[in-house]
């Protein structure tokens, strides 16, 4: 039996994905063909809307799980991401227990939550409605972003909220909220990240991180992070373009 993305999060698998920010389905298809474990479809910091995200998810279909980062922790954004067939959502700026409860509740159908029922791509346009409804609550992954000093202060209570499958640490925004923008190696910032890591480990919640380079990915893996978003499509293209040009002119 093929495990869902959520089951793989909970089983301890190491999953290497990448951030898809280009609103182009063929880019996602390249990643799927290359063998990436998952795709981080970004609707927060990318020029991508739900229509483009739908095209991306359709292009790779069941070949690779697509987790959508919504622009905000609101019902409409989460509902649209799940209805187009996302295997999970990444919810930014979860700073309080109430934020966490709302994030989980918006991803789960009653009685576990209060997600409303739409009949669209997730349900294969009604052709697989009953099957989807029976398994959605068990298979949809809820990953929260912890990226603010307020979240660090509340981290124990936040991660006690049932239904959180992963924690995505946002070191750059965290450092900014601490008055040290970009200084992610600062001892106080690292101590804050350490508190997040320890709280997640105690509860066996998957630690997730953005890795700017393959070397960063290896470092995170050694630190116990199991879910890696390796770079972005834009950055990979920019680096390859610069490298190819330099080599051709050498």
Short mmCIF file of C-alpha atoms in Angstrom, two decimals, residues 5-161:
data_model
loop_
_atom_site.label_atom_id
_atom_site.label_comp_id
_atom_site.label_asym_id
_atom_site.label_seq_id
_atom_site.Cartn_x
_atom_site.Cartn_y
_atom_site.Cartn_z
CA UNK A 5 2.32 12.24 2.46
CA UNK A 6 0.88 12.64 5.96
CA UNK A 7 1.62 9.01 6.79
CA UNK A 8 5.17 9.44 5.55
CA UNK A 9 5.56 12.51 7.76
CA UNK A 10 4.49 10.45 10.72
CA UNK A 11 6.56 7.39 9.79
CA UNK A 12 9.87 9.25 9.99
CA UNK A 13 10.74 9.22 6.29
CA UNK A 14 13.17 11.79 4.94
CA UNK A 15 11.46 13.77 2.18
CA UNK A 16 13.29 16.10 -0.19
CA UNK A 17 11.15 18.56 -2.12
CA UNK A 18 11.47 22.00 -3.64
CA UNK A 19 9.54 25.25 -3.70
CA UNK A 20 7.52 25.76 -6.87
CA UNK A 21 7.06 29.50 -7.34
CA UNK A 22 6.78 29.71 -11.11
CA UNK A 23 3.11 29.43 -12.10
CA UNK A 24 4.02 26.87 -14.76
CA UNK A 25 2.83 23.23 -14.70
CA UNK A 26 5.81 22.06 -16.77
CA UNK A 27 8.18 23.12 -13.98
CA UNK A 28 6.35 20.86 -11.54
CA UNK A 29 6.46 18.08 -14.13
CA UNK A 30 10.25 18.42 -14.33
CA UNK A 31 10.53 17.99 -10.57
CA UNK A 32 8.23 14.96 -10.67
CA UNK A 33 10.24 13.37 -13.46
CA UNK A 34 13.50 14.09 -11.60
CA UNK A 35 12.19 12.10 -8.63
CA UNK A 36 11.57 14.70 -5.92
CA UNK A 37 9.60 13.36 -2.95
CA UNK A 38 7.18 16.29 -2.67
CA UNK A 39 6.50 19.77 -3.99
CA UNK A 40 5.99 22.95 -1.98
CA UNK A 41 3.57 24.99 -4.10
CA UNK A 42 3.92 28.56 -2.90
CA UNK A 43 0.95 30.92 -2.91
CA UNK A 44 2.41 33.25 -0.27
CA UNK A 45 5.55 34.71 -1.84
CA UNK A 46 5.07 33.69 -5.48
CA UNK A 47 3.08 35.11 -8.43
CA UNK A 48 0.82 32.05 -8.27
CA UNK A 49 -2.93 32.02 -7.75
CA UNK A 50 -5.30 29.07 -7.14
CA UNK A 51 -5.93 28.71 -10.89
CA UNK A 52 -2.19 28.30 -11.60
CA UNK A 53 -1.84 26.01 -8.59
CA UNK A 54 -4.61 23.83 -9.99
CA UNK A 55 -2.68 23.51 -13.26
CA UNK A 56 0.45 22.53 -11.33
CA UNK A 57 -1.35 19.87 -9.29
CA UNK A 58 -3.07 18.52 -12.39
CA UNK A 59 0.25 18.26 -14.26
CA UNK A 60 1.84 15.94 -11.71
CA UNK A 61 -1.41 14.37 -10.46
CA UNK A 62 -0.56 11.41 -8.22
CA UNK A 63 3.12 11.17 -9.24
CA UNK A 64 4.30 13.44 -6.44
CA UNK A 65 2.41 14.95 -3.48
CA UNK A 66 1.86 18.71 -3.65
CA UNK A 67 1.61 20.69 -0.42
CA UNK A 68 0.29 24.22 -0.89
CA UNK A 69 1.51 27.11 1.22
CA UNK A 70 -1.49 29.36 1.56
CA UNK A 71 -1.02 33.14 1.73
CA UNK A 72 -2.72 33.41 5.10
CA UNK A 73 -4.40 31.38 7.82
CA UNK A 74 -7.91 32.05 6.56
CA UNK A 75 -10.78 29.78 5.61
CA UNK A 76 -11.04 30.79 1.95
CA UNK A 77 -7.34 30.23 1.20
CA UNK A 78 -7.18 26.84 2.92
CA UNK A 79 -10.48 25.71 1.42
CA UNK A 80 -9.35 26.52 -2.13
CA UNK A 81 -5.98 24.81 -1.66
CA UNK A 82 -7.59 21.60 -0.46
CA UNK A 83 -10.41 21.64 -2.99
CA UNK A 84 -7.97 21.77 -5.90
CA UNK A 85 -6.42 18.59 -4.54
CA UNK A 86 -3.52 19.59 -2.30
CA UNK A 87 -2.24 16.74 -0.17
CA UNK A 88 -1.73 19.22 2.64
CA UNK A 89 -1.26 22.86 3.50
CA UNK A 90 1.54 24.93 4.98
CA UNK A 91 0.04 27.69 7.09
CA UNK A 92 2.18 30.80 7.69
CA UNK A 93 2.53 32.83 10.88
CA UNK A 94 0.97 30.50 13.40
CA UNK A 95 1.75 32.45 16.56
CA UNK A 96 -0.86 31.35 19.08
CA UNK A 97 -2.85 28.34 20.20
CA UNK A 98 -5.93 29.84 18.55
CA UNK A 99 -4.03 30.22 15.27
CA UNK A 100 -3.08 26.55 15.44
CA UNK A 101 -6.63 25.40 16.25
CA UNK A 102 -8.02 27.39 13.34
CA UNK A 103 -5.42 26.01 10.94
CA UNK A 104 -6.21 22.43 11.87
CA UNK A 105 -9.96 22.98 12.01
CA UNK A 106 -10.04 24.52 8.55
CA UNK A 107 -8.33 21.42 7.14
CA UNK A 108 -10.61 18.82 8.71
CA UNK A 109 -14.21 17.92 7.96
CA UNK A 110 -16.62 17.66 10.92
CA UNK A 111 -16.53 16.36 13.57
CA UNK A 112 -12.72 16.76 13.63
CA UNK A 113 -12.92 20.30 12.25
CA UNK A 114 -15.13 22.64 10.27
CA UNK A 115 -13.94 22.41 6.67
CA UNK A 116 -16.87 22.99 4.34
CA UNK A 117 -17.70 20.50 1.60
CA UNK A 118 -17.04 21.42 -2.00
CA UNK A 119 -17.20 19.01 -4.90
CA UNK A 120 -14.32 19.78 -7.24
CA UNK A 121 -10.95 18.31 -8.26
CA UNK A 122 -10.13 16.85 -4.82
CA UNK A 123 -13.26 14.70 -5.10
CA UNK A 124 -12.53 14.05 -8.80
CA UNK A 125 -15.53 16.17 -9.68
CA UNK A 126 -17.93 13.89 -7.76
CA UNK A 127 -16.69 10.65 -9.33
CA UNK A 128 -14.74 9.77 -6.17
CA UNK A 129 -16.70 11.84 -3.66
CA UNK A 130 -17.44 9.11 -1.10
CA UNK A 131 -13.88 7.78 -1.18
CA UNK A 132 -12.35 11.21 -0.68
CA UNK A 133 -14.69 12.12 2.15
CA UNK A 134 -13.86 8.87 3.93
CA UNK A 135 -10.08 9.40 3.85
CA UNK A 136 -9.50 13.16 3.71
CA UNK A 137 -9.24 13.76 7.45
CA UNK A 138 -6.68 10.96 7.78
CA UNK A 139 -4.60 11.96 4.76
CA UNK A 140 -4.50 15.77 4.67
CA UNK A 141 -1.27 17.02 6.23
CA UNK A 142 -1.26 20.17 8.34
CA UNK A 143 2.11 21.90 8.54
CA UNK A 144 2.44 25.15 10.46
CA UNK A 145 5.11 27.78 10.01
CA UNK A 146 6.77 28.97 13.19
CA UNK A 147 8.47 32.19 12.20
CA UNK A 148 7.85 34.77 14.92
CA UNK A 149 9.15 35.26 18.43
CA UNK A 150 5.55 35.17 19.74
CA UNK A 151 5.21 31.65 18.36
CA UNK A 152 8.39 30.60 20.13
CA UNK A 153 6.99 31.90 23.42
CA UNK A 154 3.84 29.84 22.83
CA UNK A 155 5.48 26.83 21.17
CA UNK A 156 4.67 24.21 23.80
CA UNK A 157 0.97 25.07 23.86
CA UNK A 158 0.82 25.44 20.06
CA UNK A 159 2.25 21.98 19.46
CA UNK A 160 -0.14 20.46 22.00
CA UNK A 161 -2.97 21.22 19.57
#
